[in-house]
C-alpha cells in the first residue's frame, strides 16, 4: 500500500507505473517545465527530484512505505543530484535546450549533435485536406571507409597546441584590466586532434564524416496548425562518439486570399447584390477542397450590410479526431450605382415608407441644396494627424519681412 502519492502526482503517473513509464513521464514533464523553455524552475526541481527517487528501486520502496519522512530518515531528501545534471543524462545534455555539442552541463550524458530545424510553408488547403511532401536535405554521416576515425589506425593524435580542447586562450592587457579571449585553435581547426596528411582518409580527408543527401517524407496531417512540428528522430548530422540529433520540421501556414483561420473555425467574406439581400437568392462559396457550397437566402429575410452568419461543420478538421469546426460568413451588400426612376413606384410599394423629414419651428429658415461629388483634392479624409502641427491649438504666426 502506497503511503503517499505526491511524487507520482508530480510525474502524472499511477503508483504502479513501470520503470519505462516513469522515464517517459519524466521526459514529457521535464521538457515542458525546463527553465530554458520558460517553465517553472521550482516545479522543474520538484519533478526531477520525484523522478530521481522513484527511478531508484530502494528509494522508491522506502517512499512507498513511509513517504518523504522515510526518505529524510534515510538521508534521501532534496540533497541529491543537480536537476540539470539528471536532465542532461536523459537528454544527452549540451549547450541549449535541444541538446548541443561537447561540454554539456554536468558532463553526465553523451554528447549529442545539434537538431536541424527546417520550415515548411504549406497552404490552408494542405492543412484542410492533408498532404505528404518530400523534403531534401544534406547531412553529415560517419565516413564508411575510415568508420569515423579520420585516417589509419593510430593516426589521430591529440593537438599539442590546445591540448585537445579545440580552443586557445590568449590574454590581452587593456589598461589596468586583463581580458581573456577564447578562439578556435588554428593548428587543429578547433577539432582538438591532429592527423598527418599522409595518413588521412582519402574519402573524408580526415573530417570523419561525409555529406549525404537524404529525402524525408513529411506527413502534413489534417487539422495541423501553424507552428506545429514534425520530428524525425536521429536524422540530424552524425558525429563519432555522439548521439545523433533530430530533424525538426516546423509547419508555417501561408496567408490565404479567401479564408482566415481561428483555431478550427474559418472566416470568409462574401459580397451579395442588393436584390439578393432584400428578396433572397443564392450565392456560392468555393471551399478548400473540390467542393462549392451553395448558400440559399430565404425570401423575406433581409440581409444587412455587415451581417455575420455561420455554416456549421464546414470549418477546419480537428487534428486528432478530424471533427470540423464552423465556417463564419461576413456578408456585405453591394448597392447599385444608379436606378431607373420608372421602377421607383414599385420600390415604394415593396419597401417600408420613407422616414419623414424632421419638422423645424416656423422661425427656422429653410433652404434647399443639392448634393454633388466632392473634389478629391479637398476631401476631409485626405488630412491626417501627421499633417498637423504639434501646436495645432496655437495660431500659426508668420514673420513679416523687414
Short mmCIF file of C-alpha atoms in Angstrom, two decimals:
data_model
loop_
_atom_site.label_atom_id
_atom_site.label_comp_id
_atom_site.label_asym_id
_atom_site.label_seq_id
_atom_site.Cartn_x
_atom_site.Cartn_y
_atom_site.Cartn_z
CA UNK A 1 0.00 0.00 0.00
CA UNK A 2 1.48 3.36 -1.05
CA UNK A 3 1.58 5.83 1.84
CA UNK A 4 1.96 9.00 -0.27
CA UNK A 5 1.32 9.75 -3.98
CA UNK A 6 2.83 13.25 -4.25
CA UNK A 7 5.84 12.14 -6.33
CA UNK A 8 3.62 10.06 -8.61
CA UNK A 9 1.25 13.02 -8.97
CA UNK A 10 4.16 15.29 -9.93
CA UNK A 11 5.05 12.88 -12.75
CA UNK A 12 1.36 12.35 -13.61
CA UNK A 13 1.58 8.55 -13.32
CA UNK A 14 -0.09 5.91 -11.18
CA UNK A 15 1.76 4.33 -8.18
CA UNK A 16 2.08 1.04 -10.09
CA UNK A 17 3.85 2.67 -13.08
CA UNK A 18 6.72 0.70 -14.58
CA UNK A 19 10.29 1.98 -14.86
CA UNK A 20 9.83 2.79 -18.56
CA UNK A 21 6.55 4.61 -17.85
CA UNK A 22 8.28 6.69 -15.17
CA UNK A 23 11.07 7.63 -17.56
CA UNK A 24 8.66 8.52 -20.35
CA UNK A 25 6.53 10.63 -17.98
CA UNK A 26 9.57 12.47 -16.65
CA UNK A 27 10.86 13.27 -20.12
CA UNK A 28 7.48 14.71 -21.07
CA UNK A 29 7.12 16.79 -17.89
CA UNK A 30 10.75 17.96 -17.81
CA UNK A 31 10.66 19.14 -21.40
CA UNK A 32 7.57 21.21 -20.66
CA UNK A 33 8.84 22.65 -17.37
CA UNK A 34 12.51 23.24 -18.23
CA UNK A 35 13.58 26.86 -17.46
CA UNK A 36 15.08 27.19 -20.97
CA UNK A 37 11.54 26.70 -22.32
CA UNK A 38 10.05 29.31 -19.98
CA UNK A 39 8.87 26.72 -17.47
CA UNK A 40 8.64 26.95 -13.67
CA UNK A 41 12.17 26.39 -12.21
CA UNK A 42 10.89 25.30 -8.80
CA UNK A 43 8.37 22.84 -10.21
CA UNK A 44 11.08 21.54 -12.54
CA UNK A 45 13.25 20.80 -9.47
CA UNK A 46 10.38 19.02 -7.71
CA UNK A 47 9.55 16.86 -10.73
CA UNK A 48 13.24 15.97 -11.21
CA UNK A 49 13.60 15.06 -7.53
CA UNK A 50 10.46 12.92 -7.74
CA UNK A 51 11.89 11.00 -10.69
CA UNK A 52 15.29 10.64 -9.01
CA UNK A 53 13.59 8.94 -6.04
CA UNK A 54 11.14 6.77 -7.98
CA UNK A 55 13.73 5.62 -10.53
CA UNK A 56 15.84 4.18 -7.67
CA UNK A 57 14.23 0.87 -6.56
CA UNK A 58 15.47 1.21 -2.97
CA UNK A 59 14.36 4.82 -2.57
CA UNK A 60 11.04 4.03 -4.22
CA UNK A 61 10.39 1.19 -1.79
CA UNK A 62 11.12 3.46 1.18
CA UNK A 63 8.90 6.21 -0.24
CA UNK A 64 6.01 3.80 -0.91
CA UNK A 65 6.14 2.50 2.66
CA UNK A 66 6.95 5.64 4.68
CA UNK A 67 6.66 8.61 2.32
CA UNK A 68 9.03 11.61 2.30
CA UNK A 69 9.57 11.29 6.04
CA UNK A 70 11.11 7.87 5.48
CA UNK A 71 13.44 9.26 2.83
CA UNK A 72 14.60 12.01 5.20
CA UNK A 73 15.42 9.41 7.84
CA UNK A 74 17.49 7.51 5.28
CA UNK A 75 19.22 10.68 4.05
CA UNK A 76 17.40 10.70 0.74
CA UNK A 77 15.91 14.18 0.84
CA UNK A 78 16.45 17.06 -1.56
CA UNK A 79 20.22 16.86 -1.35
CA UNK A 80 20.54 14.51 -4.34
CA UNK A 81 21.69 15.09 -7.89
CA UNK A 82 21.51 18.52 -9.51
CA UNK A 83 18.23 18.63 -11.54
CA UNK A 84 20.12 19.94 -14.58
CA UNK A 85 22.58 17.03 -14.39
CA UNK A 86 19.82 14.44 -14.28
CA UNK A 87 18.09 16.21 -17.16
CA UNK A 88 21.35 16.19 -19.16
CA UNK A 89 21.84 12.47 -18.59
CA UNK A 90 18.42 11.67 -20.02
CA UNK A 91 18.53 14.11 -22.91
CA UNK A 92 22.20 13.96 -23.91
CA UNK A 93 22.80 17.36 -22.33
CA UNK A 94 24.52 20.17 -24.12
CA UNK A 95 24.58 23.89 -24.61
CA UNK A 96 20.96 24.85 -25.13
CA UNK A 97 17.67 23.09 -24.72
CA UNK A 98 17.76 20.95 -27.86
CA UNK A 99 20.95 19.09 -26.92
CA UNK A 100 24.07 20.75 -28.23
CA UNK A 101 27.69 19.90 -28.69
CA UNK A 102 30.51 18.95 -26.36
CA UNK A 103 30.90 20.26 -22.86
CA UNK A 104 27.27 19.82 -21.89
CA UNK A 105 26.08 20.85 -18.46
CA UNK A 106 27.26 18.44 -15.80
CA UNK A 107 29.01 16.20 -18.36
CA UNK A 108 26.80 13.31 -17.25
CA UNK A 109 25.43 12.17 -20.60
CA UNK A 110 26.82 11.51 -24.05
CA UNK A 111 27.45 14.35 -26.46
CA UNK A 112 24.59 14.97 -28.86
CA UNK A 113 24.69 16.63 -32.26
CA UNK A 114 22.52 19.65 -32.83
CA UNK A 115 18.99 19.30 -34.11
CA UNK A 116 18.36 20.51 -37.65
CA UNK A 117 15.31 22.76 -37.95
CA UNK A 118 13.57 23.18 -41.32
CA UNK A 119 10.49 25.28 -42.03
CA UNK A 120 7.89 24.00 -44.47
CA UNK A 121 5.44 26.53 -45.90
CA UNK A 122 2.04 24.97 -46.54
CA UNK A 123 -1.27 26.30 -47.81
CA UNK A 124 -4.53 26.28 -45.90
CA UNK A 125 -5.76 23.75 -48.46
CA UNK A 126 -2.91 21.40 -47.43
CA UNK A 127 -3.85 21.73 -43.77
CA UNK A 128 -7.52 21.11 -44.61
CA UNK A 129 -7.04 18.02 -46.78
CA UNK A 130 -3.71 16.70 -45.52
CA UNK A 131 -0.64 16.21 -47.68
CA UNK A 132 2.60 14.27 -47.98
CA UNK A 133 5.55 16.36 -49.13
CA UNK A 134 9.17 15.38 -49.71
CA UNK A 135 11.99 17.35 -48.14
CA UNK A 136 15.55 17.08 -49.47
CA UNK A 137 18.34 17.83 -47.01
CA UNK A 138 22.08 17.33 -46.81
CA UNK A 139 23.53 15.99 -43.57
CA UNK A 140 26.91 14.69 -42.42
CA UNK A 141 27.21 10.92 -41.88
CA UNK A 142 30.12 8.94 -40.47
CA UNK A 143 32.61 8.03 -43.17
CA UNK A 144 32.20 4.37 -44.10
CA UNK A 145 35.79 3.91 -45.22
CA UNK A 146 37.52 5.02 -42.00
CA UNK A 147 34.47 4.41 -39.76
CA UNK A 148 34.72 7.90 -38.33
CA UNK A 149 38.40 7.72 -37.36
CA UNK A 150 39.61 10.20 -39.95
CA UNK A 151 42.55 8.09 -41.06
CA UNK A 152 44.59 5.00 -40.44
CA UNK A 153 44.54 3.22 -37.10
CA UNK A 154 46.54 5.28 -34.60
CA UNK A 155 46.99 8.18 -36.99
CA UNK A 156 44.90 10.54 -34.89
CA UNK A 157 46.75 12.28 -32.07
CA UNK A 158 45.84 14.99 -29.61
CA UNK A 159 46.67 18.54 -30.68
CA UNK A 160 49.62 19.75 -28.61
CA UNK A 161 48.79 23.42 -29.12
CA UNK A 162 45.39 23.32 -27.44
CA UNK A 163 45.86 20.06 -25.50
CA UNK A 164 42.83 18.58 -27.25
CA UNK A 165 40.42 21.31 -26.13
CA UNK A 166 39.93 22.70 -29.63
CA UNK A 167 40.28 26.28 -28.38
CA UNK A 168 43.15 28.51 -27.38
CA UNK A 169 43.09 31.25 -24.77
CA UNK A 170 45.03 34.50 -25.14
CA UNK A 171 45.39 37.33 -22.62
CA UNK A 172 45.18 40.97 -23.68
CA UNK A 173 46.19 43.92 -21.48
CA UNK A 174 43.61 46.72 -21.53
CA UNK A 175 44.86 49.39 -19.12
CA UNK A 176 44.60 48.02 -15.59
CA UNK A 177 42.39 45.16 -16.83
CA UNK A 178 43.44 41.85 -18.40
CA UNK A 179 40.98 40.46 -20.94
CA UNK A 180 40.82 36.73 -21.63
CA UNK A 181 39.96 35.88 -25.25
CA UNK A 182 38.96 32.38 -26.37
CA UNK A 183 39.15 31.39 -30.04
CA UNK A 184 39.28 28.16 -32.11
CA UNK A 185 42.69 26.57 -32.31
CA UNK A 186 44.36 27.40 -35.63
CA UNK A 187 46.52 24.27 -35.56
CA UNK A 188 43.68 21.73 -35.45
CA UNK A 189 40.82 23.97 -36.73
CA UNK A 190 39.01 23.56 -33.43
CA UNK A 191 38.83 19.75 -33.55
CA UNK A 192 41.40 19.10 -30.81
CA UNK A 193 43.03 16.44 -32.95
CA UNK A 194 45.83 16.24 -35.46
CA UNK A 195 46.22 13.80 -38.37
CA UNK A 196 49.29 13.54 -40.55
CA UNK A 197 48.21 14.50 -44.11
CA UNK A 198 49.68 11.25 -45.48
CA UNK A 199 47.58 9.17 -43.07
CA UNK A 200 44.26 10.92 -43.67
CA UNK A 201 41.30 9.00 -45.07
CA UNK A 202 41.14 9.54 -48.82
CA UNK A 203 37.33 9.73 -48.76
CA UNK A 204 36.60 12.18 -45.94
CA UNK A 205 40.03 13.90 -45.97
CA UNK A 206 40.33 13.39 -42.23
CA UNK A 207 36.99 15.04 -41.40
CA UNK A 208 35.49 11.72 -40.19
CA UNK A 209 32.15 12.49 -41.83
CA UNK A 210 30.85 12.75 -45.37
CA UNK A 211 27.94 14.81 -46.74
CA UNK A 212 24.90 12.75 -47.69
CA UNK A 213 21.71 13.83 -49.42
CA UNK A 214 18.56 12.44 -47.84
CA UNK A 215 14.86 12.68 -48.66
CA UNK A 216 12.30 12.78 -45.87
CA UNK A 217 8.56 12.27 -46.36
CA UNK A 218 6.76 14.87 -44.27
CA UNK A 219 3.17 13.95 -43.50
CA UNK A 220 1.03 17.08 -43.11
CA UNK A 221 -1.95 15.78 -41.15
CA UNK A 222 -5.44 17.24 -41.48
CA UNK A 223 -6.01 20.00 -38.97
CA UNK A 224 -2.35 20.77 -38.20
CA UNK A 225 -1.75 24.33 -37.10
CA UNK A 226 0.83 26.99 -37.75
CA UNK A 227 3.93 26.40 -35.63
CA UNK A 228 3.37 22.69 -35.04
CA UNK A 229 6.34 20.38 -35.57
CA UNK A 230 7.07 17.00 -37.11
CA UNK A 231 10.15 15.29 -35.64
CA UNK A 232 12.40 12.77 -37.37
CA UNK A 233 14.42 11.22 -34.57
CA UNK A 234 18.09 10.53 -35.23
CA UNK A 235 18.15 12.07 -38.71
CA UNK A 236 20.42 15.04 -37.97
CA UNK A 237 24.20 15.21 -38.53
CA UNK A 238 26.22 12.24 -37.32
CA UNK A 239 29.46 12.58 -35.38
CA UNK A 240 31.80 9.93 -33.96
CA UNK A 241 31.07 9.19 -30.30
CA UNK A 242 27.95 11.35 -30.25
CA UNK A 243 24.25 10.66 -30.19
CA UNK A 244 22.60 11.80 -33.42
CA UNK A 245 20.19 14.70 -33.06
CA UNK A 246 16.77 15.09 -34.66
CA UNK A 247 15.40 16.82 -37.74
CA UNK A 248 12.53 19.07 -36.68
CA UNK A 249 10.07 20.26 -39.32
CA UNK A 250 8.18 23.43 -38.39
CA UNK A 251 4.83 23.95 -40.14
CA UNK A 252 4.27 27.51 -41.38
CA UNK A 253 0.83 28.35 -42.73
CA UNK A 254 0.71 30.65 -45.76
CA UNK A 255 -1.80 33.52 -45.75
CA UNK A 256 -4.96 32.72 -47.72
CA UNK A 257 -6.76 35.08 -50.08
CA UNK A 258 -10.30 33.98 -49.15
CA UNK A 259 -10.23 32.41 -45.70
CA UNK A 260 -8.89 33.33 -42.30
CA UNK A 261 -8.38 30.64 -39.67
CA UNK A 262 -9.13 30.88 -35.96
CA UNK A 263 -8.34 27.56 -34.26
CA UNK A 264 -10.72 25.10 -36.01
CA UNK A 265 -13.06 27.77 -37.39
CA UNK A 266 -12.84 29.53 -40.75
CA UNK A 267 -13.92 33.08 -41.59
CA UNK A 268 -14.67 34.34 -45.10
CA UNK A 269 -16.23 37.47 -46.61
CA UNK A 270 -18.89 37.38 -49.33
CA UNK A 271 -20.39 40.30 -51.22
CA UNK A 272 -24.01 39.94 -52.40
CA UNK A 273 -26.15 42.24 -54.53
CA UNK A 274 -28.92 44.39 -53.10
CA UNK A 275 -31.72 42.34 -54.67
CA UNK A 276 -30.43 39.10 -53.11
CA UNK A 277 -30.03 40.86 -49.77
CA UNK A 278 -33.64 42.09 -49.86
CA UNK A 279 -35.53 39.39 -51.76
CA UNK A 280 -33.45 36.25 -51.23
CA UNK A 281 -31.44 34.19 -53.69
CA UNK A 282 -28.29 32.13 -53.79
CA UNK A 283 -24.53 32.60 -53.69
CA UNK A 284 -21.60 30.17 -53.74
CA UNK A 285 -18.51 29.72 -51.56
CA UNK A 286 -15.60 27.78 -53.06
CA UNK A 287 -14.24 25.66 -50.22
CA UNK A 288 -10.69 24.48 -49.53
CA UNK A 289 -11.27 21.16 -51.26
CA UNK A 290 -13.03 20.42 -54.56
CA UNK A 291 -16.44 21.50 -53.30
CA UNK A 292 -18.55 24.62 -53.73
CA UNK A 293 -21.07 25.43 -51.01
CA UNK A 294 -24.36 26.77 -52.43
CA UNK A 295 -25.99 29.07 -49.88
CA UNK A 296 -29.70 29.90 -50.19
CA UNK A 297 -31.13 33.07 -48.66
CA UNK A 298 -34.82 32.64 -47.93
CA UNK A 299 -37.09 35.35 -49.45
CA UNK A 300 -38.35 37.65 -46.75
CA UNK A 301 -35.18 37.54 -44.66
CA UNK A 302 -33.39 40.85 -45.13
CA UNK A 303 -29.59 40.72 -45.05
CA UNK A 304 -27.95 43.86 -43.69
CA UNK A 305 -24.50 45.06 -44.64
CA UNK A 306 -22.03 43.58 -42.16
CA UNK A 307 -24.23 40.67 -41.02
CA UNK A 308 -22.31 37.67 -39.71
CA UNK A 309 -23.73 34.20 -40.39
CA UNK A 310 -22.39 30.71 -39.67
CA UNK A 311 -22.42 27.40 -41.54
CA UNK A 312 -21.98 24.61 -39.01
CA UNK A 313 -19.46 21.85 -39.62
CA UNK A 314 -17.70 23.50 -42.57
CA UNK A 315 -14.59 24.74 -40.74
CA UNK A 316 -11.18 23.12 -40.33
CA UNK A 317 -10.94 19.50 -39.15
CA UNK A 318 -9.51 18.97 -35.68
CA UNK A 319 -6.09 17.34 -35.60
CA UNK A 320 -6.87 14.25 -33.57
CA UNK A 321 -10.44 13.23 -34.43
CA UNK A 322 -10.93 15.38 -37.58
CA UNK A 323 -14.12 16.87 -36.14
CA UNK A 324 -14.86 20.02 -38.19
CA UNK A 325 -15.24 23.50 -36.80
CA UNK A 326 -17.61 26.11 -38.22
CA UNK A 327 -17.46 28.47 -41.21
CA UNK A 328 -18.34 32.09 -40.43
CA UNK A 329 -19.53 34.24 -43.34
CA UNK A 330 -19.24 38.01 -43.14
CA UNK A 331 -21.81 39.45 -45.60
CA UNK A 332 -21.52 42.80 -47.33
CA UNK A 333 -24.18 44.26 -49.60
CA UNK A 334 -23.27 45.89 -52.92
CA UNK A 335 -25.55 48.78 -53.79
CA UNK A 336 -26.18 49.77 -57.43
CA UNK A 337 -24.53 52.92 -58.75
CA UNK A 338 -27.87 54.21 -60.10
CA UNK A 339 -31.51 53.13 -60.53
CA UNK A 340 -34.17 53.64 -63.23
CA UNK A 341 -36.66 56.27 -61.90
CA UNK A 342 -39.54 54.33 -63.55
CA UNK A 343 -39.18 51.44 -61.10
CA UNK A 344 -39.21 53.64 -58.03
CA UNK A 345 -43.02 53.30 -57.57
CA UNK A 346 -42.55 49.52 -57.36
CA UNK A 347 -39.86 50.01 -54.71
CA UNK A 348 -42.13 52.30 -52.76
CA UNK A 349 -44.74 49.55 -52.66
CA UNK A 350 -42.27 46.84 -51.62
CA UNK A 351 -40.14 48.77 -49.12
CA UNK A 352 -41.08 50.44 -45.84
CA UNK A 353 -42.13 54.07 -46.25
CA UNK A 354 -39.54 56.81 -46.25
CA UNK A 355 -38.60 58.42 -42.96
CA UNK A 356 -40.32 61.80 -42.93
CA UNK A 357 -38.22 64.94 -42.83
CA UNK A 358 -37.65 66.46 -39.45
CA UNK A 359 -40.08 69.25 -38.53
CA UNK A 360 -38.50 72.56 -37.51
CA UNK A 361 -40.01 75.57 -35.75
CA UNK A 362 -41.59 78.19 -38.01
CA UNK A 363 -38.85 80.63 -37.03
CA UNK A 364 -36.25 78.36 -38.69
CA UNK A 365 -35.22 79.49 -42.17
CA UNK A 366 -35.04 76.51 -44.56
CA UNK A 367 -33.03 76.37 -47.76
CA UNK A 368 -32.92 73.64 -50.40
CA UNK A 369 -29.46 72.47 -51.50
CA UNK A 370 -28.03 69.91 -53.92
CA UNK A 371 -25.51 67.10 -53.23
CA UNK A 372 -22.60 66.76 -55.66
CA UNK A 373 -19.36 64.77 -55.87
CA UNK A 374 -16.55 66.36 -53.82
CA UNK A 375 -13.23 67.49 -55.25
CA UNK A 376 -10.74 64.71 -54.39
CA UNK A 377 -8.09 67.29 -53.54
CA UNK A 378 -10.34 68.88 -50.93
CA UNK A 379 -11.81 65.78 -49.28
CA UNK A 380 -11.63 65.94 -45.45
CA UNK A 381 -10.21 62.42 -45.21
CA UNK A 382 -7.05 63.42 -47.07
CA UNK A 383 -5.89 65.11 -43.89
CA UNK A 384 -4.35 63.09 -41.08
CA UNK A 385 -2.69 63.67 -37.75
CA UNK A 386 0.77 63.72 -39.31
CA UNK A 387 -0.05 66.80 -41.37
CA UNK A 388 -0.98 68.81 -38.30
CA UNK A 389 1.41 70.84 -36.21
CA UNK A 390 2.25 69.65 -32.71
CA UNK A 391 0.97 73.02 -31.54
CA UNK A 392 -2.25 72.75 -33.57
CA UNK A 393 -4.18 74.60 -30.88
CA UNK A 394 -1.95 77.64 -31.29
CA UNK A 395 -2.37 80.06 -34.23
CA UNK A 396 0.40 79.89 -36.81
CA UNK A 397 2.46 83.08 -36.91
CA UNK A 398 4.47 84.13 -39.93
CA UNK A 399 7.24 86.65 -39.54
CA UNK A 400 6.79 89.80 -41.53
CA UNK A 401 9.54 90.75 -43.96
CA UNK A 402 11.62 93.63 -42.75
#
